[in-house]
Amino acid sequence: MNKKKCFKCGYWNKWDALYCGLCYEPFNKRAAAEKPAPAGAEARPEEQPRLPRLLLLLAGLTLAVTAAFRLLSPPAQDAPGAAAGINRFSAKTAIADKLLEDYTAAKEALLARMGATPAPEGFGIAGEYTAELFRIEEEYAAGMEALRLPGAGGLDRAADSGYLLWLETHRYKENSGMEDFSRRYRLLAAKAGAGG
């Protein structure tokens, strides 16, 4: 017969194999039943392979390191943006709030300069009021663009709830301020067009 039977698992291997193709037991060893016991010595149980001990040691070390890391690291709510209500973009949003404040003040100053009876020629395409308003709008838009604040999409609703609340509030202030200014500006334009 041209096959060799593994004494450990019983798998039939090629006759010249050095180890079992199934359990990888080397063939240069004799079967456990064929080993003669040393004279005067008690039969010892077969030694356990070292690999499981090494795996147990590595698993224990991993658990110890994980436990130490969790004990020494700060709680999750102290991490930026982790707890509800924390705005991790607070430095940029503070600048955006200042930009909006300056933007609103500049438009109020324009309305005040126009006075109760504005000049009709100031409202045209080349008018001084229109030019001033475009300059104010462009400065605010450029300042906001330079901040590169993220939009609501793609943010974590729980972790970024503080920023999302700020974003909603900022947009509300921006829109309500624009509506109020537009209403008052149109009234002054209509008054100037009617001849005061």
N, CA, C and O of each residue as an XYZ file, in Angstrom:
784
protein
N       0.852     -1.185      0.000
C       0.000      0.000      0.000
C       0.889      1.236      0.000
O       1.900      1.262      0.702
N       0.536      2.258     -0.770
C       1.339      3.463     -0.914
C       0.824      4.602     -0.039
O       1.025      5.768     -0.379
N       0.178      4.302      1.056
C      -0.378      5.338      1.933
C       0.107      5.097      3.346
O       0.419      3.972      3.736
N       0.163      6.188      4.109
C       0.597      6.119      5.503
C      -0.548      6.645      6.365
O      -1.059      7.737      6.117
N      -0.953      5.873      7.377
C      -2.057      6.277      8.241
C      -1.512      7.053      9.428
O      -0.552      6.638     10.077
N      -2.157      8.214      9.706
C      -1.757      9.025     10.861
C      -2.168      8.290     12.126
O      -3.314      7.857     12.250
N      -1.249      8.148     13.057
C      -1.570      7.441     14.302
C      -2.419      8.287     15.243
O      -3.007      7.762     16.189
N      -2.488      9.620     14.986
C      -3.264     10.496     15.867
C      -4.714     10.632     15.406
O      -5.636     10.455     16.203
N      -4.925     10.951     14.108
C      -6.297     11.214     13.639
C      -6.824     10.132     12.698
O      -8.018     10.102     12.401
N      -5.936      9.234     12.222
C      -6.390      8.163     11.365
C      -6.481      8.538      9.894
O      -6.954      7.729      9.095
N      -6.054      9.710      9.511
C      -6.117     10.157      8.118
C      -5.048      9.426      7.303
O      -3.920      9.257      7.767
N      -5.399      8.995      6.097
C      -4.455      8.301      5.222
C      -3.719      9.338      4.386
O      -4.344     10.100      3.648
N      -2.400      9.372      4.498
C      -1.545     10.333      3.814
C      -0.688      9.620      2.780
O      -0.683      8.390      2.722
N       0.031     10.371      1.972
C       0.977      9.782      1.028
C       2.056      9.037      1.808
O       2.355      9.402      2.945
N       2.633      8.019      1.226
C       3.590      7.166      1.928
C       4.863      7.912      2.326
O       5.536      7.497      3.270
N       5.228      9.042      1.609
C       6.468      9.748      1.924
C       6.218     11.061      2.687
O       7.125     11.881      2.826
N       4.977     11.258      3.182
C       4.649     12.499      3.901
C       5.427     12.562      5.208
O       5.606     11.553      5.890
N       5.889     13.777      5.547
C       6.616     13.976      6.800
C       5.677     14.289      7.954
O       6.028     14.110      9.120
N       4.461     14.764      7.614
C       3.461     15.062      8.643
C       2.084     14.809      8.058
O       1.925     14.688      6.843
N       1.091     14.730      8.931
C      -0.283     14.441      8.520
C      -0.857     15.647      7.795
O      -0.699     16.782      8.245
N      -1.518     15.405      6.685
C      -2.134     16.472      5.916
C      -3.396     17.024      6.548
O      -3.900     18.056      6.104
N      -3.925     16.363      7.578
C      -5.149     16.820      8.233
C      -4.854     17.507      9.565
O      -5.301     18.628      9.812
N      -4.091     16.813     10.423
C      -3.848     17.388     11.759
C      -2.421     17.894     11.939
O      -2.087     18.426     12.998
N      -1.573     17.738     10.921
C      -0.193     18.213     10.916
C       0.690     17.563     11.988
O       1.691     18.145     12.408
N       0.333     16.407     12.411
C       1.147     15.657     13.368
C       2.375     15.121     12.635
O       2.229     14.469     11.601
N       3.599     15.381     13.153
C       4.788     14.862     12.485
C       4.842     13.327     12.563
O       4.428     12.735     13.559
N       5.352     12.700     11.508
C       5.413     11.243     11.466
C       6.691     10.672     12.048
O       6.788      9.459     12.231
N       7.681     11.514     12.346
C       8.905     10.961     12.895
C       8.760     10.612     14.374
O       9.682     10.062     14.976
N       7.625     10.924     14.952
C       7.329     10.529     16.335
C       6.638      9.176     16.307
O       6.030      8.792     15.308
N       6.741      8.475     17.401
C       6.011      7.221     17.504
C       4.675      7.510     18.153
O       4.524      8.504     18.864
N       3.738      6.672     17.917
C       2.424      6.835     18.515
C       2.549      6.774     20.025
O       3.439      6.109     20.556
N       1.637      7.486     20.733
C       1.686      7.533     22.193
C       1.618      6.142     22.796
O       2.255      5.886     23.818
N       0.864      5.239     22.191
C       0.733      3.883     22.728
C       2.026      3.107     22.560
O       2.289      2.174     23.320
N       2.853      3.482     21.560
C       4.084      2.759     21.301
C       5.257      3.254     22.131
O       6.286      2.582     22.201
N       5.118      4.444     22.774
C       6.217      4.985     23.564
C       6.415      4.142     24.813
O       5.474      3.925     25.576
N       7.597      3.683     25.016
C       7.829      2.954     26.264
C       8.007      3.936     27.406
O       8.637      4.979     27.232
N       7.477      3.629     28.538
C       7.612      4.474     29.713
C       9.008      4.295     30.278
O       9.513      3.173     30.314
N       9.646      5.371     30.719
C      10.976      5.234     31.300
C      10.914      4.342     32.546
O       9.922      4.334     33.275
N      11.951      3.624     32.758
C      11.973      2.687     33.888
C      11.905      3.441     35.196
O      12.649      4.398     35.407
N      11.019      3.016     36.071
C      10.880      3.599     37.405
C      10.148      4.928     37.423
O       9.964      5.498     38.499
N       9.729      5.438     36.297
C       9.026      6.723     36.268
C       7.545      6.479     36.036
O       7.144      5.547     35.339
N       6.755      7.337     36.636
C       5.300      7.243     36.431
C       4.967      7.789     35.047
O       5.644      8.682     34.535
N       3.961      7.262     34.480
C       3.533      7.768     33.172
C       2.989      9.181     33.339
O       2.081      9.414     34.137
N       3.561     10.143     32.566
C       3.114     11.543     32.647
C       2.090     11.807     31.564
O       2.180     11.256     30.467
N       1.117     12.648     31.871
C       0.178     12.999     30.807
C       0.919     13.772     29.725
O       1.919     14.438     29.993
N       0.421     13.673     28.511
C       1.049     14.358     27.381
C       1.046     15.859     27.637
O       0.042     16.423     28.072
N       2.191     16.505     27.361
C       2.302     17.944     27.612
C       1.356     18.713     26.695
O       1.172     18.365     25.528
N       0.756     19.773     27.256
C      -0.127     20.632     26.477
C       0.730     21.508     25.568
O       1.808     21.943     25.975
N       0.285     21.765     24.383
C       1.043     22.678     23.524
C       1.096     24.068     24.148
O       0.207     24.444     24.913
N       2.124     24.820     23.826
C       2.316     26.144     24.435
C       1.426     27.218     23.819
O       1.210     28.257     24.442
N       0.922     27.004     22.651
C       0.124     28.014     21.964
C      -1.106     28.433     22.763
O      -1.335     29.636     22.891
N      -1.925     27.510     23.316
C      -3.074     27.974     24.094
C      -2.677     28.794     25.314
O      -3.385     29.731     25.685
N      -1.554     28.454     25.941
C      -1.102     29.239     27.098
C      -0.728     30.648     26.657
O      -1.033     31.625     27.341
N      -0.070     30.742     25.514
C       0.317     32.041     24.984
C      -0.917     32.878     24.634
O      -0.953     34.080     24.898
N      -1.920     32.238     24.040
C      -3.160     32.952     23.714
C      -3.861     33.433     24.971
O      -4.377     34.550     25.004
N      -3.885     32.595     26.013
C      -4.493     33.005     27.282
C      -3.742     34.183     27.891
O      -4.358     35.108     28.420
N      -2.424     34.150     27.818
C      -1.628     35.248     28.340
C      -1.910     36.539     27.571
O      -2.070     37.601     28.173
N      -1.971     36.447     26.241
C      -2.277     37.632     25.425
C      -3.675     38.167     25.695
O      -3.881     39.379     25.754
N      -4.637     37.260     25.859
C      -6.005     37.694     26.159
C      -6.052     38.403     27.508
O      -6.724     39.424     27.653
N      -5.345     37.866     28.486
C      -5.296     38.505     29.812
C      -4.657     39.872     29.758
O      -5.139     40.815     30.385
N      -3.568     39.983     29.009
C      -2.907     41.279     28.856
C      -3.815     42.294     28.169
O      -3.868     43.460     28.563
N      -4.530     41.841     27.140
C      -5.448     42.730     26.421
C      -6.540     43.242     27.354
O      -6.869     44.428     27.343
N      -7.094     42.353     28.152
C      -8.127     42.776     29.104
C      -7.577     43.762     30.121
O      -8.243     44.740     30.463
N      -6.364     43.513     30.607
C      -5.766     44.409     31.599
C      -5.527     45.793     31.014
O      -5.810     46.800     31.663
N      -5.003     45.849     29.777
C      -4.744     47.141     29.133
C      -6.049     47.881     28.867
O      -6.128     49.092     29.071
N      -7.076     47.157     28.412
C      -8.381     47.783     28.156
C      -8.979     48.353     29.439
O      -9.499     49.469     29.444
N      -8.906     47.589     30.519
C      -9.448     48.062     31.799
C      -8.690     49.290     32.281
O      -9.303     50.251     32.746
N      -7.356     49.270     32.174
C      -6.562     50.419     32.602
C      -6.887     51.646     31.760
O      -6.990     52.753     32.289
N      -7.049     51.456     30.451
C      -7.372     52.574     29.563
C      -8.712     53.192     29.937
O      -8.851     54.415     29.976
N      -9.690     52.347     30.209
C     -11.022     52.869     30.567
C     -11.011     53.589     31.898
O     -11.705     54.591     32.069
N     -10.225     53.086     32.848
C     -10.160     53.734     34.156
C      -9.439     55.067     34.091
O      -9.816     56.014     34.782
N      -8.402     55.149     33.263
C      -7.590     56.363     33.211
C      -8.107     57.406     32.240
O      -7.752     58.578     32.365
N      -8.935     57.022     31.274
C      -9.441     57.999     30.314
C     -10.628     58.753     30.907
O     -11.358     58.207     31.735
N     -10.828     60.015     30.485
C     -11.945     60.794     31.017
C     -13.274     60.213     30.548
O     -13.328     59.519     29.532
N     -14.341     60.495     31.283
C     -15.656     60.010     30.862
C     -16.018     60.553     29.488
O     -15.532     61.607     29.077
N     -16.873     59.827     28.787
C     -17.227     60.181     27.406
C     -17.851     61.559     27.312
O     -17.639     62.257     26.320
N     -18.621     61.975     28.321
C     -19.296     63.266     28.216
C     -18.318     64.426     28.315
O     -18.676     65.551     27.967
N     -17.065     64.183     28.789
C     -16.083     65.256     28.840
C     -15.398     65.467     27.499
O     -14.742     66.487     27.286
N     -15.548     64.512     26.603
C     -14.932     64.646     25.284
C     -15.698     65.688     24.474
O     -16.922     65.769     24.585
N     -14.993     66.501     23.648
C     -15.696     67.535     22.888
C     -16.762     66.956     21.980
O     -16.505     66.015     21.228
N     -17.938     67.510     22.049
C     -19.018     67.097     21.174
C     -19.713     65.818     21.592
O     -20.687     65.422     20.951
N     -19.242     65.144     22.661
C     -19.818     63.849     23.012
C     -21.160     64.012     23.716
O     -22.098     63.262     23.445
N     -21.254     64.971     24.602
C     -22.498     65.134     25.357
C     -23.439     66.070     24.608
O     -23.003     66.955     23.872
N     -24.707     65.863     24.805
C     -25.699     66.721     24.161
C     -25.519     68.138     24.684
O     -25.324     68.343     25.882
N     -25.583     69.101     23.798
C     -25.481     70.491     24.215
C     -24.101     71.089     24.032
O     -23.962     72.308     24.140
N     -23.072     70.298     23.759
C     -21.727     70.837     23.581
C     -21.543     71.210     22.113
O     -21.874     70.435     21.215
N     -21.014     72.399     21.886
C     -20.772     72.886     20.531
C     -19.278     72.788     20.261
O     -18.508     73.615     20.748
N     -18.859     71.788     19.488
C     -17.436     71.605     19.239
C     -16.898     72.593     18.212
O     -15.698     72.606     17.938
N     -17.770     73.421     17.640
C     -17.350     74.467     16.703
C     -17.493     75.842     17.362
O     -17.674     76.845     16.672
N     -17.414     75.889     18.691
C     -17.727     77.122     19.414
C     -16.825     78.295     19.045
O     -17.283     79.437     19.049
N     -15.561     78.048     18.727
C     -14.675     79.162     18.352
C     -15.161     79.808     17.056
O     -15.200     81.033     16.944
N     -15.529     78.986     16.085
C     -16.010     79.521     14.806
C     -17.396     80.142     14.948
O     -17.681     81.166     14.328
N     -18.249     79.538     15.750
C     -19.604     80.088     15.888
C     -19.587     81.418     16.628
O     -20.449     82.266     16.392
N     -18.623     81.613     17.518
C     -18.500     82.915     18.193
C     -18.137     83.995     17.172
O     -18.656     85.110     17.234
N     -17.252     83.664     16.239
C     -16.888     84.615     15.171
C     -18.097     84.881     14.278
O     -18.337     86.019     13.872
N     -18.861     83.825     13.972
C     -20.054     83.990     13.133
C     -21.083     84.875     13.819
O     -21.737     85.687     13.164
N     -21.234     84.726     15.133
C     -22.169     85.588     15.872
C     -21.732     87.046     15.800
O     -22.564     87.941     15.658
N     -20.420     87.283     15.899
C     -19.893     88.651     15.815
C     -20.092     89.214     14.407
O     -20.424     90.387     14.243
N     -19.886     88.367     13.391
C     -20.121     88.808     12.009
C     -21.576     89.223     11.806
O     -21.851     90.245     11.177
N     -22.506     88.432     12.338
C     -23.927     88.752     12.202
C     -24.266     90.041     12.943
O     -25.056     90.858     12.470
N     -23.660     90.204     14.100
C     -23.892     91.432     14.886
C     -23.393     92.658     14.113
O     -24.080     93.677     14.042
N     -22.193     92.549     13.538
C     -21.635     93.666     12.758
C     -22.449     93.920     11.489
O     -22.655     95.068     11.095
N     -22.904     92.860     10.864
C     -23.732     92.937      9.651
C     -25.037     93.685      9.943
O     -25.440     94.574      9.192
N     -25.682     93.312     11.038
C     -26.932     93.971     11.432
C     -26.691     95.444     11.761
O     -27.479     96.310     11.379
N     -25.580     95.723     12.484
C     -25.258     97.106     12.848
C     -24.972     97.951     11.610
O     -25.368     99.116     11.561
N     -24.299     97.394     10.619
C     -23.986     98.137      9.384
C     -25.261     98.464      8.620
O     -25.383     99.560      8.074
N     -26.205     97.545      8.570
C     -27.473     97.826      7.874
C     -28.294     98.864      8.633
O     -28.955     99.706      8.025
N     -28.250     98.801      9.968
C     -28.961     99.815     10.767
C     -28.340    101.193     10.541
O     -29.048    102.197     10.461
N     -27.003    101.231     10.439
C     -26.321    102.511     10.187
C     -26.700    103.058      8.817
O     -26.858    104.267      8.651
N     -26.849    102.159      7.822
C     -27.277    102.590      6.484
C     -28.676    103.191      6.545
O     -28.920    104.247      5.962
N     -29.596    102.531      7.243
C     -30.968    103.063      7.373
C     -30.960    104.415      8.081
O     -31.694    105.330      7.707
N     -30.121    104.527      9.108
C     -30.047    105.798      9.851
C     -29.491    106.914      8.967
O     -29.969    108.046      9.028
N     -28.479    106.601      8.140
C     -27.895    107.592      7.240
C     -28.893    108.047      6.179
O     -28.873    109.198      5.743
N     -29.770    107.120      5.768
C     -30.784    107.464      4.771
C     -31.783    108.470      5.353
O     -32.338    109.291      4.623
N     -32.002    108.404      6.624
C     -32.884    109.361      7.290
C     -34.355    109.128      6.965
O     -34.724    108.111      6.379
N     -35.181    110.084      7.354
C     -36.629    109.980      7.166
C     -37.015    110.269      5.727
O     -38.017    109.748      5.237
N     -36.233    111.090      5.049
C     -36.542    111.409      3.644
C     -35.307    111.130      2.780
O     -34.533    112.044      2.497
N     -35.119    109.870      2.360
C     -33.935    109.529      1.559
C     -34.029    110.079      0.135
O     -35.118    110.334     -0.381
N     -32.875    110.252     -0.478
C     -32.809    110.753     -1.859
C     -33.210    109.634     -2.812
O     -32.696    108.521     -2.695
N     -34.121    109.901     -3.758
C     -34.581    108.853     -4.678
C     -33.453    108.264     -5.523
O     -33.487    107.074     -5.836
N     -32.447    109.074     -5.904
C     -31.369    108.567     -6.743
C     -30.453    107.584     -6.007
O     -29.664    106.898     -6.656
N     -30.530    107.494     -4.713
C     -29.712    106.570     -3.920
C     -30.150    105.124     -4.046
O     -29.397    104.219     -3.688
N     -31.383    104.883     -4.560
C     -31.925    103.522     -4.640
C     -31.696    102.829     -5.972
O     -31.938    101.625     -6.060
N     -31.264    103.487     -6.970
C     -31.072    102.866     -8.286
C     -29.911    101.871     -8.278
O     -29.243    101.670     -7.264
N     -29.695    101.251     -9.451
C     -28.612    100.279     -9.584
C     -27.274    100.912     -9.242
O     -26.438    100.278     -8.598
N     -27.058    102.151     -9.661
C     -25.807    102.851     -9.376
C     -25.943    103.770     -8.165
O     -25.051    104.575     -7.895
N     -27.044    103.655     -7.440
C     -27.277    104.532     -6.294
C     -26.362    104.215     -5.119
O     -25.896    103.088     -4.951
N     -26.117    105.255     -4.304
C     -25.195    105.082     -3.179
C     -25.749    104.123     -2.118
O     -24.980    103.390     -1.497
N     -27.069    104.116     -1.901
C     -27.652    103.190     -0.904
C     -27.509    101.732     -1.378
O     -27.178    100.836     -0.602
N     -27.767    101.531     -2.669
C     -27.662    100.184     -3.232
C     -26.218     99.699     -3.181
O     -25.958     98.550     -2.822
N     -25.269    100.582     -3.544
C     -23.848    100.214     -3.524
C     -23.397     99.868     -2.110
O     -22.670     98.896     -1.898
N     -23.838    100.680     -1.137
C     -23.483    100.430      0.263
C     -24.081     99.109      0.750
O     -23.415     98.348      1.451
N     -25.327     98.838      0.383
C     -25.991     97.595      0.785
C     -25.283     96.384      0.179
O     -25.096     95.371      0.853
N     -24.888     96.486     -1.101
C     -24.160     95.373     -1.729
C     -22.821     95.126     -1.026
O     -22.422     93.977     -0.837
N     -22.126     96.208     -0.638
C     -20.844     96.065      0.052
C     -21.033     95.356      1.389
O     -20.249     94.476      1.741
N     -22.073     95.738      2.138
C     -22.360     95.123      3.438
C     -22.672     93.629      3.266
O     -22.168     92.789      4.012
N     -23.507     93.318      2.276
C     -23.896     91.928      2.022
C     -22.677     91.080      1.629
O     -22.508     89.960      2.111
N     -21.829     91.632      0.743
C     -20.659     90.890      0.278
C     -19.655     90.640      1.394
O     -19.058     89.565      1.463
N     -19.462     91.627      2.273
C     -18.533     91.451      3.396
C     -19.020     90.356      4.337
O     -18.235     89.526      4.797
N     -20.311     90.360      4.619
C     -20.862     89.343      5.517
C     -20.759     87.955      4.889
O     -20.351     86.998      5.548
N     -21.130     87.850      3.614
C     -21.073     86.550      2.929
C     -19.640     86.026      2.863
O     -19.413     84.831      3.052
N     -18.668     86.908      2.596
C     -17.266     86.487      2.521
C     -16.760     86.035      3.893
O     -16.030     85.048      3.993
N     -17.142     86.746      4.933
C     -16.733     86.360      6.291
C     -17.291     85.011      6.692
O     -16.584     84.186      7.271
N     -18.560     84.784      6.385
C     -19.184     83.494      6.716
C     -18.563     82.370      5.887
O     -18.351     81.272      6.401
N     -18.273     82.626      4.633
C     -17.673     81.605      3.768
C     -16.284     81.229      4.271
O     -15.900     80.060      4.231
N     -15.534     82.218      4.743
C     -14.175     81.971      5.231
C     -14.178     81.066      6.474
O     -13.204     80.355      6.722
N     -15.250     81.090      7.243
C     -15.327     80.248      8.447
C     -15.486     78.770      8.103
O     -15.084     77.906      8.881
N     -16.061     78.479      6.961
C     -16.282     77.088      6.518
C     -17.003     76.257      7.590
O     -16.572     75.158      7.940
N     -18.080     76.797      8.088
C     -18.890     76.064      9.071
C     -19.624     74.922      8.383
O     -20.146     75.105      7.283
N     -19.674     73.747      9.006
C     -20.383     72.629      8.377
C     -21.886     72.838      8.391
O     -22.431     73.468      9.297
N     -22.547     72.302      7.379
C     -24.000     72.337      7.347
C     -24.563     71.237      8.233
O     -23.808     70.451      8.807
N     -25.868     71.179      8.346
C     -26.505     70.197      9.223
C     -26.333     68.772      8.716
O     -26.302     67.838      9.517
N     -26.222     68.585      7.411
C     -26.071     67.235      6.864
C     -24.706     66.662      7.202
O     -23.701     67.372      7.168
N     -24.674     65.384      7.526
C     -23.421     64.710      7.825
C     -22.959     64.837      9.258
O     -21.928     64.272      9.621
N     -23.689     65.561     10.079
C     -23.318     65.678     11.490
C     -24.118     64.672     12.315
O     -25.210     64.258     11.926
N     -23.561     64.292     13.444
C     -24.229     63.369     14.364
C     -25.242     64.167     15.187
O     -24.865     65.082     15.918
N     -26.509     63.825     15.070
C     -27.568     64.586     15.745
C     -27.389     64.630     17.258
O     -27.702     65.640     17.887
N     -26.886     63.534     17.855
C     -26.711     63.494     19.314
C     -25.435     64.223     19.726
O     -25.465     65.088     20.602
N     -24.321     63.875     19.096
C     -23.030     64.439     19.498
C     -22.922     65.925     19.153
O     -22.277     66.678     19.883
N     -23.543     66.359     18.055
C     -23.432     67.748     17.622
C     -24.715     68.538     17.857
O     -24.989     69.505     17.146
N     -25.494     68.134     18.841
C     -26.773     68.811     19.079
C     -26.580     70.279     19.464
O     -27.408     71.122     19.119
N     -25.495     70.589     20.174
C     -25.227     71.984     20.545
C     -24.969     72.852     19.331
O     -25.485     73.965     19.227
N     -24.162     72.331     18.406
C     -23.875     73.084     17.187
C     -25.119     73.193     16.320
O     -25.382     74.254     15.754
N     -25.881     72.128     16.208
C     -27.095     72.155     15.384
C     -28.110     73.151     15.931
O     -28.797     73.823     15.161
N     -28.210     73.253     17.256
C     -29.096     74.247     17.870
C     -28.603     75.658     17.545
O     -29.391     76.538     17.198
N     -27.278     75.861     17.662
C     -26.718     77.172     17.311
C     -27.019     77.503     15.852
O     -27.429     78.619     15.533
N     -26.813     76.527     14.968
C     -27.026     76.741     13.542
C     -28.459     77.175     13.252
O     -28.691     78.101     12.474
N     -29.404     76.508     13.876
C     -30.819     76.851     13.693
C     -31.109     78.249     14.225
O     -31.809     79.028     13.576
N     -30.577     78.571     15.400
C     -30.786     79.893     16.003
C     -30.147     80.986     15.152
O     -30.739     82.044     14.938
N     -28.920     80.719     14.663
C     -28.211     81.705     13.842
C     -28.988     81.980     12.550
O     -29.124     83.133     12.139
N     -29.487     80.935     11.921
C     -30.259     81.121     10.682
C     -31.542     81.896     10.952
O     -31.949     82.733     10.147
N     -32.173     81.617     12.080
C     -33.399     82.345     12.422
C     -33.084     83.837     12.596
O     -33.790     84.689     12.057
N     -32.025     84.147     13.347
C     -31.657     85.559     13.556
C     -31.310     86.228     12.227
O     -31.710     87.364     11.973
N     -30.568     85.519     11.389
C     -30.165     86.038     10.089
C     -31.391     86.331      9.225
O     -31.507     87.417      8.657
N     -32.299     85.369      9.126
C     -33.491     85.533      8.277
C     -34.435     86.597      8.811
O     -34.938     87.419      8.045
N     -34.683     86.590     10.126
C     -35.603     87.596     10.671
C     -35.011     88.993     10.551
O     -35.742     89.954     10.311
N     -33.679     89.120     10.717
C     -33.020     90.420     10.554
C     -33.107     90.905      9.117
O     -33.334     92.090      8.873
N     -32.928     89.993      8.161
C     -33.012     90.363      6.740
C     -34.428     90.785      6.369
O     -34.624     91.762      5.647
N     -35.420     90.038      6.871
C     -36.819     90.390      6.579
C     -37.161     91.763      7.139
O     -37.805     92.566      6.464
N     -36.734     92.039      8.374
C     -37.016     93.331      8.996
C     -36.338     94.458      8.224
O     -36.955     95.490      7.957
N     -35.065     94.262      7.862
C     -34.346     95.277      7.104
C     -35.002     95.501      5.741
O     -35.197     96.644      5.328
N     -35.343     94.414      5.039
C     -35.964     94.532      3.706
C     -37.273     95.305      3.770
O     -37.547     96.137      2.905
N     -38.077     95.037      4.782
C     -39.359     95.726      4.928
C     -39.127     97.228      5.100
O     -39.774     98.042      4.441
N     -38.202     97.589      5.990
C     -37.939     99.003      6.258
C     -37.279     99.690      5.053
O     -37.571    100.850      4.764
N     -36.401     98.983      4.359
C     -35.716     99.532      3.182
C     -36.723     99.791      2.062
O     -36.667    100.823      1.394
N     -37.652     98.839      1.862
C     -38.681     99.023      0.823
C     -39.592    100.205      1.154
O     -39.991    100.952      0.261
N     -39.917    100.373      2.427
C     -40.757    101.509      2.830
C     -40.068    102.842      2.505
O     -40.693    103.780      2.010
N     -38.740    102.898      2.802
C     -38.007    104.131      2.515
C     -37.883    104.359      0.989
O     -37.952    105.493      0.514
N     -37.699    103.266      0.243
C     -37.623    103.392     -1.224
C     -38.940    103.875     -1.786
O     -38.970    104.722     -2.679
N     -40.042    103.333     -1.259
C     -41.373    103.748     -1.728
C     -41.629    105.222     -1.364
O     -42.210    105.980     -2.140
N     -41.182    105.595     -0.171
C     -41.355    106.985      0.275
C     -40.539    107.934     -0.606
O     -41.011    109.009     -0.977
N     -39.307    107.524     -0.937
C     -38.447    108.365     -1.783
C     -39.046    108.451     -3.213
O     -38.994    109.506     -3.845
N     -39.605    107.344     -3.704
C     -40.196    107.328     -5.041
C     -41.464    108.168     -5.119
O     -41.794    108.702     -6.178
N     -42.165    108.283     -4.016
C     -43.393    109.079     -3.991
C     -43.107    110.545     -3.783
O     -44.024    111.367     -3.803
N     -41.847    110.887     -3.582
C     -41.493    112.305     -3.427
C     -41.485    112.751     -2.003
O     -41.646    113.939     -1.724
N     -41.295    111.790     -1.052
C     -41.136    112.158      0.348
C     -42.428    112.100      1.044
O     -42.498    112.379      2.241
